[in-house]
Amino acid sequence: MKQDTIIILDLGSTENPRIARLIRNLGVYSEIYPHDTTVAQLQNSGNIKGIILNGGKNRIVDGKAVEILDEIYGMGLPILAVDHPTAKSENRLESWPDSDKEIEATLRSFLFKDCNAEPNWNTENFLSDQIELVRRQVGDRKVLLALSGGVDSSVVAALLLKAIGNQLTCVHVNHGLLRKGEPEQVVEVFRNQLGANLVYVDASERFLTKLEGVADPEQKRKIIGAEFIRVFEEEARKLEGIDFLAQGTIYPDIIESGTKTAKAVKAHHNVGGLPDDLKFELVEPLRQLFKDEVRACGLALGLPESMVYRQPFPGPGLGVRCLGAITRDRLEAVRESDAILREEFKNAGLEGKVWQYFTAVPDFKSVGVRDNARCFEYPVIIRAVNTIDAMTATVAEIDWPVLHKITNRILQEVKGVNRVCFDLSPKPTATIEWE
Ligand code: XMP
């Protein structure tokens, strides 16, 4: 509970998450705080062993240089000042080295020599602390969770099941835009294997009806998002005596909502937007974790690797890969071709090596020949990219034999498709998704 903690004060660095992650990888818990945090606020955040004043290129806020409150120096803790010329500290670095290895060396000495920190941050301790905290927060009351089958909500579900068992109700909304086999896996793992109280809602027809004739990508996203909340709300109203809503918020969601020195990259959104009379208290047991730590928890909690190492999948699902106005035949072609692509990437040992891969089906046809006769059918586009943060991406180089095999299978097995293309565009100028 009171694990040793290193505080990173954000004085304008863009490297805060990298440094926090490196410290945690050395077994010491680390959190990022805004530059104007007070000593009183810090004292609530665990057993602080040292502070890193992390300066950098955003060191100006509202036209003023970022300064550190004098009382922080007065705490008597070891301080490491990085790229912040006015810091009153003996221990200084001009900047962080580019390579993680050299840092690691600097950090190791700061953590274990200067701060005398115990490397007691690990998955087992984290899980047992959180299980205890959730039990204390929830008592004998009930919790609701929207379980999408994505990594974060799946790990929250597994953790809460350990902590409070059947006081948790999971709702899995199938919007009809999930990948082949996904809703079945959620039901199999959570209801059949882990014994969760799971409400499965097949709302496919309802979503497809709402989306009929809608071609604009942003309009499609809005409809899918709004309808999702409506379906979830209807299910929540049917349940009685629920006081808490659990969410798979993770640390990057909080960092990306914007710090005081850097503008928000994207708004932090989970199942927001519920009406006022359905206000719940939040349970967010993963809010301190980076994605790799979430995955480690998932494995420790016994979730299957296919769920824990699932590649990213957009909320609107296959809806933004069935390009233009969604039709059932093309949606089926996206789902079937995506399943073939995933199976063959797995067979070729590419699973976990390529960051994201999927197929898209456009809303136009091309001429081909099938059984010696002219055919007029849809193409399938294969996309396979690598990226660190999804802001830029490069195209993954896939061996020709793998691509040939996938192409042949798609042409033989997917109805209404006579052509397969491979998208060679990096981001920018393209985005990862087609819509
Ligand atoms: P783009 O297409 O913007 O995608 O290069 C970057 C990453 O974000 C995912 N993505 C989404 N995720 N809702 C999501 O939850 C969305 O509407 C959405 N659009 C794109 C995309 O799959 C990629 O990983």
Tab-separated table of C-alpha atoms and ligand atoms in Angstrom:
chain	number	residue	atom	x	y	z
A	1	MET	CA	0.000	0.000	0.000
A	2	LYS	CA	2.615	2.491	1.129
A	3	GLN	CA	5.069	1.499	-1.576
A	4	ASP	CA	8.178	3.603	-2.098
A	5	THR	CA	7.386	6.300	-4.642
A	6	ILE	CA	9.416	8.618	-6.851
A	7	ILE	CA	7.572	11.768	-7.885
A	8	ILE	CA	8.194	13.291	-11.292
A	9	LEU	CA	7.278	16.969	-11.235
A	10	ASP	CA	6.270	18.011	-14.734
A	11	LEU	CA	8.203	21.187	-15.482
A	12	GLY	CA	7.576	20.970	-19.203
A	13	SER	CA	9.209	17.724	-20.254
A	14	THR	CA	7.732	15.608	-23.020
A	15	GLU	CA	9.544	12.611	-21.514
A	16	ASN	CA	7.560	12.227	-18.291
A	17	PRO	CA	5.853	8.937	-19.265
A	18	ARG	CA	9.116	7.387	-20.548
A	19	ILE	CA	10.930	8.211	-17.311
A	20	ALA	CA	8.041	7.037	-15.109
A	21	ARG	CA	8.008	3.783	-17.026
A	22	LEU	CA	11.767	3.284	-16.699
A	23	ILE	CA	11.565	3.852	-12.938
A	24	ARG	CA	8.712	1.372	-12.612
A	25	ASN	CA	10.659	-1.136	-14.696
A	26	LEU	CA	13.358	-0.875	-12.037
A	27	GLY	CA	10.724	-1.942	-9.500
A	28	VAL	CA	9.997	1.443	-7.907
A	29	TYR	CA	6.589	3.095	-8.231
A	30	SER	CA	6.594	6.487	-9.932
A	31	GLU	CA	3.900	9.074	-10.665
A	32	ILE	CA	3.830	12.317	-12.643
A	33	TYR	CA	2.528	15.475	-10.937
A	34	PRO	CA	1.931	19.011	-12.252
A	35	HIS	CA	4.561	21.663	-11.428
A	36	ASP	CA	2.353	23.500	-8.923
A	37	THR	CA	1.590	20.493	-6.735
A	38	THR	CA	1.808	21.334	-3.037
A	39	VAL	CA	3.618	19.368	-0.364
A	40	ALA	CA	0.261	18.503	1.225
A	41	GLN	CA	-0.912	16.926	-2.056
A	42	LEU	CA	2.315	14.975	-2.420
A	43	GLN	CA	2.110	13.597	1.071
A	44	ASN	CA	-1.044	11.683	0.113
A	45	SER	CA	0.681	9.849	-2.686
A	46	GLY	CA	2.524	7.063	-0.915
A	47	ASN	CA	5.889	6.852	0.688
A	48	ILE	CA	7.893	9.443	-1.258
A	49	LYS	CA	11.596	8.689	-1.491
A	50	GLY	CA	12.697	11.289	-4.023
A	51	ILE	CA	11.636	13.886	-6.566
A	52	ILE	CA	12.653	14.406	-10.178
A	53	LEU	CA	12.245	17.961	-11.446
A	54	ASN	CA	11.651	17.195	-15.080
A	55	GLY	CA	12.113	20.250	-17.256
A	56	GLY	CA	12.018	20.446	-21.015
A	57	LYS	CA	10.788	22.308	-24.019
A	58	ASN	CA	7.336	23.231	-22.645
A	59	ARG	CA	8.802	25.105	-19.717
A	60	ILE	CA	6.591	28.141	-20.269
A	61	VAL	CA	2.951	28.174	-19.109
A	62	ASP	CA	0.779	31.178	-19.946
A	63	GLY	CA	3.873	33.165	-20.869
A	64	LYS	CA	5.619	32.491	-17.529
A	65	ALA	CA	8.536	30.160	-16.874
A	66	VAL	CA	7.513	27.137	-14.831
A	67	GLU	CA	8.844	27.466	-11.281
A	68	ILE	CA	8.982	25.041	-8.402
A	69	LEU	CA	7.341	25.841	-5.083
A	70	ASP	CA	9.988	26.557	-2.429
A	71	GLU	CA	8.308	24.223	0.040
A	72	ILE	CA	9.169	21.273	-2.241
A	73	TYR	CA	12.876	21.905	-1.575
A	74	GLY	CA	12.030	22.113	2.109
A	75	MET	CA	10.787	18.495	2.181
A	76	GLY	CA	14.382	17.350	2.620
A	77	LEU	CA	14.105	14.671	-0.054
A	78	PRO	CA	16.746	13.790	-2.651
A	79	ILE	CA	16.099	15.798	-5.807
A	80	LEU	CA	17.294	15.165	-9.358
A	81	ALA	CA	16.893	18.186	-11.647
A	82	VAL	CA	16.821	17.556	-15.382
A	83	ASP	CA	16.892	20.277	-18.042
A	84	HIS	CA	15.746	22.980	-15.658
A	85	PRO	CA	18.389	25.717	-15.313
A	86	THR	CA	16.881	27.518	-12.304
A	87	ALA	CA	16.442	24.472	-10.065
A	88	LYS	CA	18.178	24.688	-6.682
A	89	SER	CA	19.598	21.212	-6.763
A	90	GLU	CA	23.045	19.665	-6.536
A	91	ASN	CA	21.988	16.695	-8.606
A	92	ARG	CA	21.552	17.888	-12.206
A	93	LEU	CA	21.347	16.552	-15.736
A	94	GLU	CA	21.336	18.728	-18.863
A	95	SER	CA	18.938	16.326	-20.543
A	96	TRP	CA	17.922	12.673	-20.534
A	97	PRO	CA	20.096	10.432	-22.718
A	98	ASP	CA	18.330	9.090	-25.818
A	99	SER	CA	19.007	5.474	-25.019
A	100	ASP	CA	17.025	3.805	-22.237
A	101	LYS	CA	20.151	1.928	-21.114
A	102	GLU	CA	22.116	5.112	-20.206
A	103	ILE	CA	19.239	6.393	-18.321
A	104	GLU	CA	18.626	3.425	-16.550
A	105	ALA	CA	22.147	3.833	-15.200
A	106	THR	CA	21.459	7.397	-14.026
A	107	LEU	CA	18.150	6.404	-12.514
A	108	ARG	CA	19.524	3.319	-10.810
A	109	SER	CA	22.038	5.421	-8.947
A	110	PHE	CA	19.429	8.065	-8.022
A	111	LEU	CA	16.837	5.503	-6.877
A	112	PHE	CA	18.962	3.074	-4.996
A	113	LYS	CA	21.894	5.233	-3.772
A	114	ASP	CA	20.469	8.728	-3.270
A	115	CYS	CA	16.889	7.784	-2.399
A	116	ASN	CA	17.429	4.369	-0.848
A	117	ALA	CA	14.219	3.169	-2.480
A	118	GLU	CA	12.999	-0.430	-2.133
A	119	PRO	CA	12.162	-2.102	-5.435
A	120	ASN	CA	8.783	-3.356	-4.208
A	121	TRP	CA	6.587	-2.331	-7.149
A	122	ASN	CA	5.404	-5.476	-8.920
A	123	THR	CA	2.266	-7.026	-10.315
A	124	GLU	CA	1.503	-9.233	-7.316
A	125	ASN	CA	1.777	-6.379	-4.791
A	126	PHE	CA	-0.254	-4.100	-7.032
A	127	LEU	CA	-3.045	-6.636	-7.439
A	128	SER	CA	-3.280	-7.496	-3.774
A	129	ASP	CA	-3.366	-3.775	-2.859
A	130	GLN	CA	-6.051	-2.997	-5.426
A	131	ILE	CA	-8.183	-5.974	-4.439
A	132	GLU	CA	-8.059	-4.741	-0.851
A	133	LEU	CA	-8.818	-1.131	-1.871
A	134	VAL	CA	-11.770	-2.152	-4.055
A	135	ARG	CA	-13.203	-4.252	-1.217
A	136	ARG	CA	-12.914	-1.265	1.118
A	137	GLN	CA	-14.447	1.151	-1.395
A	138	VAL	CA	-17.345	-1.071	-2.419
A	139	GLY	CA	-18.184	-2.892	0.820
A	140	ASP	CA	-21.214	-5.087	0.174
A	141	ARG	CA	-22.613	-2.876	-2.595
A	142	LYS	CA	-22.853	-3.555	-6.331
A	143	VAL	CA	-20.721	-2.536	-9.309
A	144	LEU	CA	-21.537	-2.319	-13.020
A	145	LEU	CA	-18.968	-2.633	-15.810
A	146	ALA	CA	-19.253	-2.168	-19.580
A	147	LEU	CA	-17.143	-5.094	-20.760
A	148	SER	CA	-16.069	-4.549	-24.367
A	149	GLY	CA	-13.647	-7.463	-24.504
A	150	GLY	CA	-10.733	-5.037	-24.965
A	151	VAL	CA	-7.652	-5.444	-22.772
A	152	ASP	CA	-8.463	-2.752	-20.210
A	153	SER	CA	-12.083	-3.609	-19.474
A	154	SER	CA	-11.245	-7.339	-19.444
A	155	VAL	CA	-8.509	-6.836	-16.845
A	156	VAL	CA	-10.815	-4.644	-14.718
A	157	ALA	CA	-13.450	-7.391	-14.875
A	158	ALA	CA	-10.980	-10.094	-13.838
A	159	LEU	CA	-9.631	-7.958	-10.982
A	160	LEU	CA	-13.104	-7.068	-9.691
A	161	LEU	CA	-14.207	-10.692	-9.888
A	162	LYS	CA	-11.314	-11.580	-7.568
A	163	ALA	CA	-12.179	-8.704	-5.251
A	164	ILE	CA	-15.972	-8.773	-5.064
A	165	GLY	CA	-17.178	-11.775	-7.109
A	166	ASN	CA	-20.852	-11.583	-7.919
A	167	GLN	CA	-21.312	-8.051	-6.594
A	168	LEU	CA	-20.022	-7.230	-10.081
A	169	THR	CA	-22.348	-7.241	-13.082
A	170	CYS	CA	-20.715	-7.015	-16.512
A	171	VAL	CA	-22.656	-5.844	-19.550
A	172	HIS	CA	-21.299	-6.841	-22.949
A	173	VAL	CA	-22.940	-4.926	-25.777
A	174	ASN	CA	-22.459	-6.571	-29.169
A	175	HIS	CA	-22.962	-3.726	-31.631
A	176	GLY	CA	-22.648	-6.079	-34.584
A	177	LEU	CA	-19.318	-4.514	-35.555
A	178	LEU	CA	-17.051	-6.816	-33.549
A	179	ARG	CA	-14.501	-9.155	-35.063
A	180	LYS	CA	-15.316	-12.769	-35.792
A	181	GLY	CA	-15.465	-14.811	-32.588
A	182	GLU	CA	-15.118	-11.840	-30.215
A	183	PRO	CA	-18.508	-11.803	-28.467
A	184	GLU	CA	-18.320	-15.585	-28.133
A	185	GLN	CA	-14.898	-15.295	-26.461
A	186	VAL	CA	-16.166	-12.722	-23.959
A	187	VAL	CA	-19.058	-14.985	-22.979
A	188	GLU	CA	-16.842	-18.081	-22.849
A	189	VAL	CA	-14.081	-16.515	-20.722
A	190	PHE	CA	-16.128	-14.396	-18.350
A	191	ARG	CA	-19.388	-16.287	-17.942
A	192	ASN	CA	-18.287	-19.900	-18.459
A	193	GLN	CA	-14.713	-19.906	-17.171
A	194	LEU	CA	-14.634	-17.136	-14.561
A	195	GLY	CA	-18.287	-17.423	-13.501
A	196	ALA	CA	-19.042	-13.713	-13.898
A	197	ASN	CA	-22.473	-12.264	-13.696
A	198	LEU	CA	-22.595	-11.285	-17.391
A	199	VAL	CA	-25.441	-9.652	-19.281
A	200	TYR	CA	-24.909	-10.241	-23.012
A	201	VAL	CA	-26.854	-7.888	-25.249
A	202	ASP	CA	-27.006	-8.620	-28.964
A	203	ALA	CA	-27.874	-5.183	-30.323
A	204	SER	CA	-26.521	-5.837	-33.848
A	205	GLU	CA	-29.818	-5.279	-35.657
A	206	ARG	CA	-30.454	-2.066	-33.798
A	207	PHE	CA	-27.042	-0.600	-34.684
A	208	LEU	CA	-27.214	-1.682	-38.318
A	209	THR	CA	-30.680	-0.145	-38.695
A	210	LYS	CA	-29.479	3.166	-37.200
A	211	LEU	CA	-26.475	3.163	-39.536
A	212	GLU	CA	-28.422	2.430	-42.710
A	213	GLY	CA	-27.464	4.810	-45.518
A	214	VAL	CA	-24.995	6.804	-43.351
A	215	ALA	CA	-21.753	7.258	-45.316
A	216	ASP	CA	-19.897	9.999	-43.420
A	217	PRO	CA	-17.212	8.489	-41.108
A	218	GLU	CA	-17.673	10.980	-38.261
A	219	GLN	CA	-21.452	10.627	-38.431
A	220	LYS	CA	-21.030	6.837	-38.244
A	221	ARG	CA	-18.777	7.206	-35.178
A	222	LYS	CA	-21.288	9.514	-33.484
A	223	ILE	CA	-24.197	7.167	-34.096
A	224	ILE	CA	-22.254	4.134	-32.834
A	225	GLY	CA	-21.045	6.021	-29.707
A	226	ALA	CA	-24.473	7.463	-28.858
A	227	GLU	CA	-26.324	4.197	-29.484
A	228	PHE	CA	-23.788	2.349	-27.323
A	229	ILE	CA	-24.529	4.628	-24.382
A	230	ARG	CA	-28.287	4.243	-24.956
A	231	VAL	CA	-28.117	0.444	-24.941
A	232	PHE	CA	-25.867	0.430	-21.878
A	233	GLU	CA	-28.167	2.877	-20.102
A	234	GLU	CA	-31.219	0.688	-20.809
A	235	GLU	CA	-29.436	-2.324	-19.334
A	236	ALA	CA	-28.251	-0.316	-16.314
A	237	ARG	CA	-31.850	0.747	-15.606
A	238	LYS	CA	-33.016	-2.869	-15.595
A	239	LEU	CA	-30.543	-3.716	-12.826
A	240	GLU	CA	-31.308	-2.723	-9.259
A	241	GLY	CA	-29.231	-1.363	-6.434
A	242	ILE	CA	-26.071	-0.520	-8.390
A	243	ASP	CA	-23.940	2.199	-6.772
A	244	PHE	CA	-20.676	1.989	-8.701
A	245	LEU	CA	-19.533	2.099	-12.305
A	246	ALA	CA	-16.176	0.437	-12.993
A	247	GLN	CA	-14.038	1.786	-15.814
A	248	GLY	CA	-10.903	0.628	-17.565
A	249	THR	CA	-9.229	4.025	-17.321
A	250	ILE	CA	-5.447	3.635	-17.486
A	251	TYR	CA	-2.560	6.023	-16.793
A	252	PRO	CA	-2.033	7.152	-20.420
A	253	ASP	CA	-5.748	8.159	-20.548
A	254	ILE	CA	-5.052	10.496	-17.657
A	255	ILE	CA	-1.768	11.822	-19.045
A	256	GLU	CA	-3.280	12.298	-22.510
A	257	SER	CA	-6.109	14.391	-21.096
A	258	GLY	CA	-3.423	17.074	-20.955
A	259	THR	CA	-0.984	18.269	-18.317
A	260	LYS	CA	-0.519	21.876	-17.316
A	261	THR	CA	2.521	22.269	-19.552
A	262	ALA	CA	1.279	20.398	-22.621
A	263	LYS	CA	-2.055	20.594	-24.391
A	264	ALA	CA	-4.333	17.581	-24.421
A	265	VAL	CA	-3.565	15.069	-27.145
A	266	LYS	CA	-7.074	13.685	-27.034
A	267	ALA	CA	-9.954	13.926	-24.619
A	268	HIS	CA	-10.084	11.097	-22.118
A	269	HIS	CA	-13.258	9.213	-22.791
A	270	ASN	CA	-14.664	6.010	-21.483
A	271	VAL	CA	-18.313	5.264	-20.822
A	272	GLY	CA	-19.131	8.909	-20.205
A	273	GLY	CA	-22.345	10.519	-21.230
A	274	LEU	CA	-24.758	8.638	-18.990
A	275	PRO	CA	-27.772	10.702	-17.933
A	276	ASP	CA	-27.713	12.587	-14.611
A	277	ASP	CA	-30.140	10.315	-12.803
A	278	LEU	CA	-27.772	7.417	-13.460
A	279	LYS	CA	-24.786	8.894	-11.690
A	280	PHE	CA	-22.519	6.288	-10.191
A	281	GLU	CA	-19.432	6.494	-8.069
A	282	LEU	CA	-16.416	5.382	-10.134
A	283	VAL	CA	-14.176	2.387	-9.544
A	284	GLU	CA	-10.987	2.676	-11.611
A	285	PRO	CA	-8.455	0.164	-10.333
A	286	LEU	CA	-6.076	0.471	-13.319
A	287	ARG	CA	-5.748	4.249	-13.324
A	288	GLN	CA	-2.101	4.087	-12.200
A	289	LEU	CA	-0.993	1.605	-14.846
A	290	PHE	CA	0.725	1.778	-18.200
A	291	LYS	CA	-0.488	-0.612	-20.881
A	292	ASP	CA	2.300	-3.170	-20.433
A	293	GLU	CA	1.534	-3.253	-16.691
A	294	VAL	CA	-2.166	-3.794	-17.459
A	295	ARG	CA	-1.232	-6.766	-19.636
A	296	ALA	CA	0.986	-8.213	-16.895
A	297	CYS	CA	-1.979	-7.972	-14.489
A	298	GLY	CA	-4.240	-9.666	-17.051
A	299	LEU	CA	-1.875	-12.629	-17.306
A	300	ALA	CA	-1.468	-12.810	-13.523
A	301	LEU	CA	-5.270	-12.856	-13.194
A	302	GLY	CA	-5.471	-15.820	-15.573
A	303	LEU	CA	-6.879	-14.180	-18.717
A	304	PRO	CA	-5.979	-15.898	-22.010
A	305	GLU	CA	-3.040	-14.455	-23.973
A	306	SER	CA	-5.250	-13.862	-27.008
A	307	MET	CA	-7.246	-11.393	-24.884
A	308	VAL	CA	-4.300	-9.814	-23.071
A	309	TYR	CA	-2.202	-9.254	-26.206
A	310	ARG	CA	-5.118	-8.280	-28.410
A	311	GLN	CA	-4.131	-5.669	-30.976
A	312	PRO	CA	-5.818	-2.264	-30.664
A	313	PHE	CA	-9.337	-2.191	-32.056
A	314	PRO	CA	-11.313	1.033	-32.527
A	315	GLY	CA	-14.501	1.569	-30.500
A	316	PRO	CA	-16.632	1.821	-33.683
A	317	GLY	CA	-15.115	-1.514	-34.689
A	318	LEU	CA	-15.567	-2.910	-38.167
A	319	GLY	CA	-17.985	-0.022	-38.789
A	320	VAL	CA	-15.071	2.200	-39.881
A	321	ARG	CA	-13.567	-0.595	-42.001
A	322	CYS	CA	-16.743	-1.218	-43.968
A	323	LEU	CA	-16.204	2.017	-45.868
A	324	GLY	CA	-19.031	4.411	-46.688
A	325	ALA	CA	-22.598	3.384	-45.876
A	326	ILE	CA	-22.463	0.005	-44.129
A	327	THR	CA	-24.134	-2.896	-45.923
A	328	ARG	CA	-24.502	-6.394	-44.512
A	329	ASP	CA	-22.727	-8.133	-47.395
A	330	ARG	CA	-19.648	-5.898	-47.167
A	331	LEU	CA	-19.640	-6.054	-43.356
A	332	GLU	CA	-19.515	-9.844	-43.640
A	333	ALA	CA	-16.670	-9.528	-46.175
A	334	VAL	CA	-14.701	-7.322	-43.724
A	335	ARG	CA	-15.299	-9.733	-40.850
A	336	GLU	CA	-14.373	-12.860	-42.825
A	337	SER	CA	-11.298	-11.350	-44.500
A	338	ASP	CA	-10.096	-9.937	-41.151
A	339	ALA	CA	-10.409	-13.400	-39.584
A	340	ILE	CA	-8.330	-14.931	-42.419
A	341	LEU	CA	-5.707	-12.196	-42.111
A	342	ARG	CA	-5.412	-12.696	-38.339
A	343	GLU	CA	-5.205	-16.476	-38.700
A	344	GLU	CA	-2.478	-16.306	-41.337
A	345	PHE	CA	-0.471	-13.638	-39.459
A	346	LYS	CA	-0.575	-15.940	-36.467
A	347	ASN	CA	0.547	-18.935	-38.573
A	348	ALA	CA	3.420	-16.838	-39.952
A	349	GLY	CA	4.546	-15.858	-36.420
A	350	LEU	CA	3.620	-12.196	-36.973
A	351	GLU	CA	1.140	-11.938	-34.106
A	352	GLY	CA	2.550	-9.505	-31.545
A	353	LYS	CA	5.270	-8.448	-34.029
A	354	VAL	CA	3.132	-6.203	-36.230
A	355	TRP	CA	1.361	-3.507	-34.191
A	356	GLN	CA	-1.970	-3.429	-36.010
A	357	TYR	CA	-3.323	-5.282	-39.029
A	358	PHE	CA	-6.767	-5.490	-40.506
A	359	THR	CA	-8.772	-5.398	-43.710
A	360	ALA	CA	-11.133	-2.778	-45.119
A	361	VAL	CA	-13.761	-3.141	-47.832
A	362	PRO	CA	-14.592	-0.060	-49.934
A	363	ASP	CA	-18.020	0.698	-51.357
A	364	PHE	CA	-17.146	0.226	-55.012
A	365	LYS	CA	-16.694	-2.799	-57.240
A	366	SER	CA	-14.237	-3.764	-59.945
A	367	VAL	CA	-14.356	-6.112	-62.907
A	368	GLY	CA	-12.836	-9.589	-62.678
A	369	VAL	CA	-13.264	-13.137	-64.006
A	370	ARG	CA	-14.611	-16.094	-62.102
A	371	ASP	CA	-15.319	-19.529	-63.637
A	372	ASN	CA	-14.619	-18.115	-67.107
A	373	ALA	CA	-17.244	-15.448	-66.738
A	374	ARG	CA	-17.118	-11.726	-66.035
A	375	CYS	CA	-17.744	-10.798	-62.396
A	376	PHE	CA	-18.228	-7.417	-60.783
A	377	GLU	CA	-17.293	-7.584	-57.100
A	378	TYR	CA	-15.695	-5.752	-54.126
A	379	PRO	CA	-11.958	-5.500	-53.372
A	380	VAL	CA	-10.439	-6.202	-49.943
A	381	ILE	CA	-7.654	-3.881	-48.764
A	382	ILE	CA	-5.024	-5.222	-46.364
A	383	ARG	CA	-3.455	-2.780	-43.903
A	384	ALA	CA	-0.506	-3.695	-41.652
A	385	VAL	CA	1.368	-1.004	-39.721
A	386	ASN	CA	3.936	-0.473	-37.000
A	387	THR	CA	3.945	2.484	-34.636
A	388	ILE	CA	4.925	3.522	-31.132
A	389	ASP	CA	2.096	5.890	-30.280
A	390	ALA	CA	-0.307	5.728	-33.263
A	391	MET	CA	0.466	9.377	-34.077
A	392	THR	CA	2.721	8.285	-36.952
A	393	ALA	CA	3.024	4.835	-38.497
A	394	THR	CA	5.104	2.907	-40.999
A	395	VAL	CA	3.948	0.087	-43.243
A	396	ALA	CA	4.948	-3.374	-42.035
A	397	GLU	CA	6.993	-5.351	-44.564
A	398	ILE	CA	5.257	-8.669	-44.996
A	399	ASP	CA	6.841	-11.537	-46.922
A	400	TRP	CA	5.293	-12.134	-50.337
A	401	PRO	CA	4.457	-15.810	-49.693
A	402	VAL	CA	2.400	-14.788	-46.641
A	403	LEU	CA	0.568	-12.149	-48.665
A	404	HIS	CA	-0.053	-14.608	-51.508
A	405	LYS	CA	-1.525	-17.147	-49.136
A	406	ILE	CA	-3.808	-14.572	-47.525
A	407	THR	CA	-4.869	-13.285	-50.946
A	408	ASN	CA	-5.687	-16.774	-52.228
A	409	ARG	CA	-7.700	-17.612	-49.145
A	410	ILE	CA	-9.664	-14.348	-49.254
A	411	LEU	CA	-10.446	-14.813	-52.960
A	412	GLN	CA	-11.600	-18.383	-52.391
A	413	GLU	CA	-13.390	-18.038	-49.072
A	414	VAL	CA	-14.921	-14.558	-48.898
A	415	LYS	CA	-18.157	-14.086	-50.806
A	416	GLY	CA	-18.429	-11.224	-53.292
A	417	VAL	CA	-14.693	-10.366	-53.384
A	418	ASN	CA	-12.561	-10.668	-56.552
A	419	ARG	CA	-9.484	-8.546	-55.767
A	420	VAL	CA	-7.031	-7.991	-52.865
A	421	CYS	CA	-4.865	-4.870	-52.462
A	422	PHE	CA	-2.105	-4.014	-49.966
A	423	ASP	CA	-2.003	-0.453	-48.629
A	424	LEU	CA	1.559	0.949	-48.809
A	425	SER	CA	0.817	4.366	-47.282
A	426	PRO	CA	2.544	5.559	-44.108
A	427	LYS	CA	0.919	7.906	-41.580
A	428	PRO	CA	1.150	10.739	-42.481
A	429	THR	CA	-0.199	11.243	-45.096
A	430	ALA	CA	-2.642	8.404	-44.585
A	431	THR	CA	-4.165	7.595	-41.210
A	432	ILE	CA	-4.036	4.037	-39.885
A	433	GLU	CA	-7.755	3.452	-40.406
A	434	TRP	CA	-9.362	4.307	-43.735
A	435	GLU	CA	-12.126	6.326	-42.141
B	1	XMP	P1	-5.861	6.689	-37.104
B	1	XMP	O1	-6.785	6.084	-38.107
B	1	XMP	O2	-6.351	7.989	-36.542
B	1	XMP	O3	-5.844	5.670	-35.892
B	1	XMP	O4	-4.439	6.789	-37.606
B	1	XMP	C1	-4.953	5.704	-34.789
B	1	XMP	C2	-5.344	4.579	-33.842
B	1	XMP	O5	-6.614	4.857	-33.259
B	1	XMP	C3	-7.547	3.854	-33.591
B	1	XMP	N1	-8.825	4.533	-33.888
B	1	XMP	C4	-9.852	4.621	-33.032
B	1	XMP	N2	-10.006	4.142	-31.793
B	1	XMP	N3	-12.187	5.046	-31.726
B	1	XMP	C5	-11.188	4.353	-31.145
B	1	XMP	O6	-11.372	3.891	-30.014
B	1	XMP	C6	-12.105	5.566	-32.975
B	1	XMP	O7	-13.041	6.194	-33.462
B	1	XMP	C7	-10.869	5.338	-33.660
B	1	XMP	N4	-10.406	5.699	-34.879
B	1	XMP	C8	-9.157	5.191	-35.001
B	1	XMP	C9	-6.980	3.120	-34.794
B	1	XMP	O8	-7.433	1.780	-34.862
B	1	XMP	C10	-5.493	3.230	-34.522
B	1	XMP	O9	-5.067	2.227	-33.609
